[in-house]
Amino acid sequence: MFCPNCGTEIKEKKTFCPKCGSPLGVEAVQEDTKTVEAAASTENVHENVIPPQGAPVPSKKGG
């Protein structure tokens, strides 16, 4: 989470910014939640990706 006033990164849930003293209200908590959700959704992007396969090799048929 970042302070909406001074931009200081706040790693723990605080009521006020430790640097500038600005109140960290619901907006700051909601902003942090959106960031976490966005990060979680991008982490799993490659889970269901099927890797590309090479060109098929023709099989030898007797005949």
CSV table of N, CA and C in Angstrom, one decimal:
chain,number,residue,atom,x,y,z
A,1,MET,N,0.9,-1.2,0.0
A,1,MET,CA,0.0,0.0,0.0
A,1,MET,C,0.9,1.2,0.0
A,2,PHE,N,0.4,2.3,-0.6
A,2,PHE,CA,1.2,3.5,-0.7
A,2,PHE,C,0.3,4.7,-0.1
A,3,CYS,N,1.0,5.6,0.6
A,3,CYS,CA,0.3,6.8,1.1
A,3,CYS,C,-0.2,7.6,0.0
A,4,PRO,N,-1.5,8.0,0.0
A,4,PRO,CA,-2.1,8.8,-1.1
A,4,PRO,C,-1.5,10.2,-1.1
A,5,ASN,N,-0.9,10.6,0.0
A,5,ASN,CA,-0.4,12.0,0.1
A,5,ASN,C,1.0,12.1,-0.3
A,6,CYS,N,1.9,11.3,0.3
A,6,CYS,CA,3.3,11.4,0.0
A,6,CYS,C,3.9,10.3,-0.9
A,7,GLY,N,3.1,9.2,-1.1
A,7,GLY,CA,3.6,8.1,-1.9
A,7,GLY,C,4.5,7.1,-1.2
A,8,THR,N,4.7,7.2,0.1
A,8,THR,CA,5.6,6.3,0.8
A,8,THR,C,4.9,4.9,0.9
A,9,GLU,N,5.7,3.9,0.6
A,9,GLU,CA,5.2,2.5,0.7
A,9,GLU,C,5.0,2.1,2.1
A,10,ILE,N,3.8,1.6,2.4
A,10,ILE,CA,3.5,1.2,3.8
A,10,ILE,C,3.2,-0.3,3.7
A,11,LYS,N,4.1,-1.1,4.3
A,11,LYS,CA,4.0,-2.5,4.2
A,11,LYS,C,3.0,-3.1,5.2
A,12,GLU,N,2.8,-2.5,6.4
A,12,GLU,CA,1.9,-3.0,7.4
A,12,GLU,C,0.6,-2.1,7.3
A,13,LYS,N,-0.5,-2.7,7.8
A,13,LYS,CA,-1.7,-2.0,7.8
A,13,LYS,C,-1.6,-0.9,8.9
A,14,LYS,N,-1.7,0.3,8.6
A,14,LYS,CA,-1.6,1.4,9.5
A,14,LYS,C,-2.8,2.3,9.3
A,15,THR,N,-3.1,3.1,10.3
A,15,THR,CA,-4.2,4.1,10.2
A,15,THR,C,-3.6,5.4,9.7
A,16,PHE,N,-2.4,5.7,10.0
A,16,PHE,CA,-1.7,6.9,9.5
A,16,PHE,C,-0.4,6.6,8.9
A,17,CYS,N,0.0,7.5,7.9
A,17,CYS,CA,1.3,7.3,7.2
A,17,CYS,C,2.4,7.6,8.2
A,18,PRO,N,3.4,6.7,8.4
A,18,PRO,CA,4.5,7.0,9.3
A,18,PRO,C,5.4,8.1,8.9
A,19,LYS,N,5.4,8.5,7.6
A,19,LYS,CA,6.2,9.6,7.2
A,19,LYS,C,5.6,11.0,7.3
A,20,CYS,N,4.4,11.1,6.7
A,20,CYS,CA,3.7,12.4,6.7
A,20,CYS,C,2.6,12.6,7.6
A,21,GLY,N,2.1,11.4,8.2
A,21,GLY,CA,1.0,11.5,9.1
A,21,GLY,C,-0.4,11.6,8.5
A,22,SER,N,-0.5,11.5,7.2
A,22,SER,CA,-1.8,11.5,6.6
A,22,SER,C,-2.6,10.3,7.0
A,23,PRO,N,-3.9,10.5,7.2
A,23,PRO,CA,-4.8,9.3,7.5
A,23,PRO,C,-4.9,8.3,6.3
A,24,LEU,N,-4.8,7.1,6.6
A,24,LEU,CA,-4.8,6.1,5.5
A,24,LEU,C,-6.2,5.4,5.6
A,25,GLY,N,-7.2,6.0,4.9
A,25,GLY,CA,-8.5,5.5,5.0
A,25,GLY,C,-8.9,4.4,4.1
A,26,VAL,N,-10.1,4.2,3.9
A,26,VAL,CA,-10.7,3.1,3.1
A,26,VAL,C,-10.1,3.1,1.7
A,27,GLU,N,-9.9,4.3,1.1
A,27,GLU,CA,-9.4,4.3,-0.3
A,27,GLU,C,-8.0,3.6,-0.4
A,28,ALA,N,-7.1,3.9,0.6
A,28,ALA,CA,-5.8,3.3,0.5
A,28,ALA,C,-5.9,1.8,0.6
A,29,VAL,N,-6.8,1.3,1.5
A,29,VAL,CA,-6.9,-0.2,1.7
A,29,VAL,C,-7.5,-0.8,0.4
A,30,GLN,N,-8.5,-0.1,-0.2
A,30,GLN,CA,-9.1,-0.6,-1.4
A,30,GLN,C,-8.1,-0.6,-2.6
A,31,GLU,N,-7.2,0.4,-2.6
A,31,GLU,CA,-6.2,0.5,-3.7
A,31,GLU,C,-5.2,-0.7,-3.5
A,32,ASP,N,-4.9,-1.0,-2.3
A,32,ASP,CA,-3.9,-2.1,-2.0
A,32,ASP,C,-4.6,-3.4,-2.4
A,33,THR,N,-5.9,-3.6,-2.2
A,33,THR,CA,-6.6,-4.8,-2.5
A,33,THR,C,-6.6,-5.0,-4.0
A,34,LYS,N,-6.8,-3.9,-4.8
A,34,LYS,CA,-6.8,-4.0,-6.2
A,34,LYS,C,-5.5,-4.4,-6.7
A,35,THR,N,-4.4,-3.9,-6.2
A,35,THR,CA,-3.0,-4.3,-6.6
A,35,THR,C,-2.8,-5.7,-6.3
A,36,VAL,N,-3.2,-6.2,-5.2
A,36,VAL,CA,-3.0,-7.6,-4.9
A,36,VAL,C,-3.8,-8.5,-5.8
A,37,GLU,N,-5.0,-8.2,-6.1
A,37,GLU,CA,-5.8,-9.0,-7.0
A,37,GLU,C,-5.2,-9.0,-8.4
A,38,ALA,N,-4.7,-7.8,-8.9
A,38,ALA,CA,-4.1,-7.7,-10.2
A,38,ALA,C,-2.9,-8.6,-10.3
A,39,ALA,N,-2.1,-8.6,-9.2
A,39,ALA,CA,-0.9,-9.4,-9.2
A,39,ALA,C,-1.2,-10.9,-9.2
A,40,ALA,N,-2.2,-11.3,-8.5
A,40,ALA,CA,-2.6,-12.7,-8.4
A,40,ALA,C,-3.2,-13.1,-9.7
A,41,SER,N,-3.9,-12.3,-10.5
A,41,SER,CA,-4.4,-12.7,-11.7
A,41,SER,C,-3.4,-12.9,-12.8
A,42,THR,N,-2.3,-12.1,-12.7
A,42,THR,CA,-1.2,-12.2,-13.7
A,42,THR,C,-0.2,-13.4,-13.4
A,43,GLU,N,-0.2,-13.8,-12.2
A,43,GLU,CA,0.7,-14.9,-11.8
A,43,GLU,C,0.3,-16.2,-12.4
A,44,ASN,N,-1.0,-16.5,-12.7
A,44,ASN,CA,-1.4,-17.7,-13.2
A,44,ASN,C,-1.7,-17.7,-14.7
A,45,VAL,N,-1.1,-16.8,-15.4
A,45,VAL,CA,-1.4,-16.6,-16.8
A,45,VAL,C,-0.9,-17.8,-17.6
A,46,HIS,N,0.2,-18.4,-17.3
A,46,HIS,CA,0.8,-19.4,-18.1
A,46,HIS,C,0.5,-20.8,-17.6
A,47,GLU,N,-0.4,-21.0,-16.7
A,47,GLU,CA,-0.7,-22.3,-16.1
A,47,GLU,C,-1.3,-23.2,-17.2
A,48,ASN,N,-2.3,-22.7,-18.0
A,48,ASN,CA,-3.0,-23.6,-18.9
A,48,ASN,C,-2.6,-23.4,-20.3
A,49,VAL,N,-1.4,-22.9,-20.6
A,49,VAL,CA,-0.9,-22.7,-21.9
A,49,VAL,C,-0.3,-24.0,-22.4
A,50,ILE,N,-0.7,-24.4,-23.6
A,50,ILE,CA,-0.2,-25.6,-24.2
A,50,ILE,C,1.0,-25.2,-25.1
A,51,PRO,N,2.2,-25.8,-24.8
A,51,PRO,CA,3.4,-25.5,-25.5
A,51,PRO,C,3.3,-25.8,-27.0
A,52,PRO,N,3.9,-25.0,-27.9
A,52,PRO,CA,3.8,-25.3,-29.3
A,52,PRO,C,4.5,-26.6,-29.6
A,53,GLN,N,4.0,-27.3,-30.6
A,53,GLN,CA,4.6,-28.6,-31.0
A,53,GLN,C,5.3,-28.4,-32.4
A,54,GLY,N,6.3,-29.2,-32.6
A,54,GLY,CA,7.0,-29.1,-33.9
A,54,GLY,C,6.1,-29.6,-35.0
A,55,ALA,N,6.6,-29.6,-36.2
A,55,ALA,CA,5.9,-30.1,-37.4
A,55,ALA,C,5.7,-31.6,-37.2
A,56,PRO,N,4.6,-32.1,-37.7
A,56,PRO,CA,4.4,-33.6,-37.6
A,56,PRO,C,5.3,-34.4,-38.4
A,57,VAL,N,5.8,-35.5,-37.9
A,57,VAL,CA,6.7,-36.3,-38.7
A,57,VAL,C,5.9,-37.4,-39.4
A,58,PRO,N,6.1,-37.4,-40.7
A,58,PRO,CA,5.3,-38.4,-41.5
A,58,PRO,C,5.7,-39.8,-41.1
A,59,SER,N,4.7,-40.7,-40.9
A,59,SER,CA,5.0,-42.1,-40.5
A,59,SER,C,5.3,-42.9,-41.8
A,60,LYS,N,6.1,-43.8,-41.7
A,60,LYS,CA,6.5,-44.7,-42.8
A,60,LYS,C,5.4,-45.8,-42.9
A,61,LYS,N,4.8,-45.9,-44.0
A,61,LYS,CA,3.8,-47.0,-44.2
A,61,LYS,C,4.3,-47.9,-45.3
A,62,GLY,N,4.3,-49.2,-44.9
A,62,GLY,CA,4.7,-50.1,-45.9
A,62,GLY,C,3.7,-50.3,-47.0
A,63,GLY,N,4.2,-50.3,-48.3
A,63,GLY,CA,3.1,-50.5,-49.2
A,63,GLY,C,3.5,-50.2,-50.6
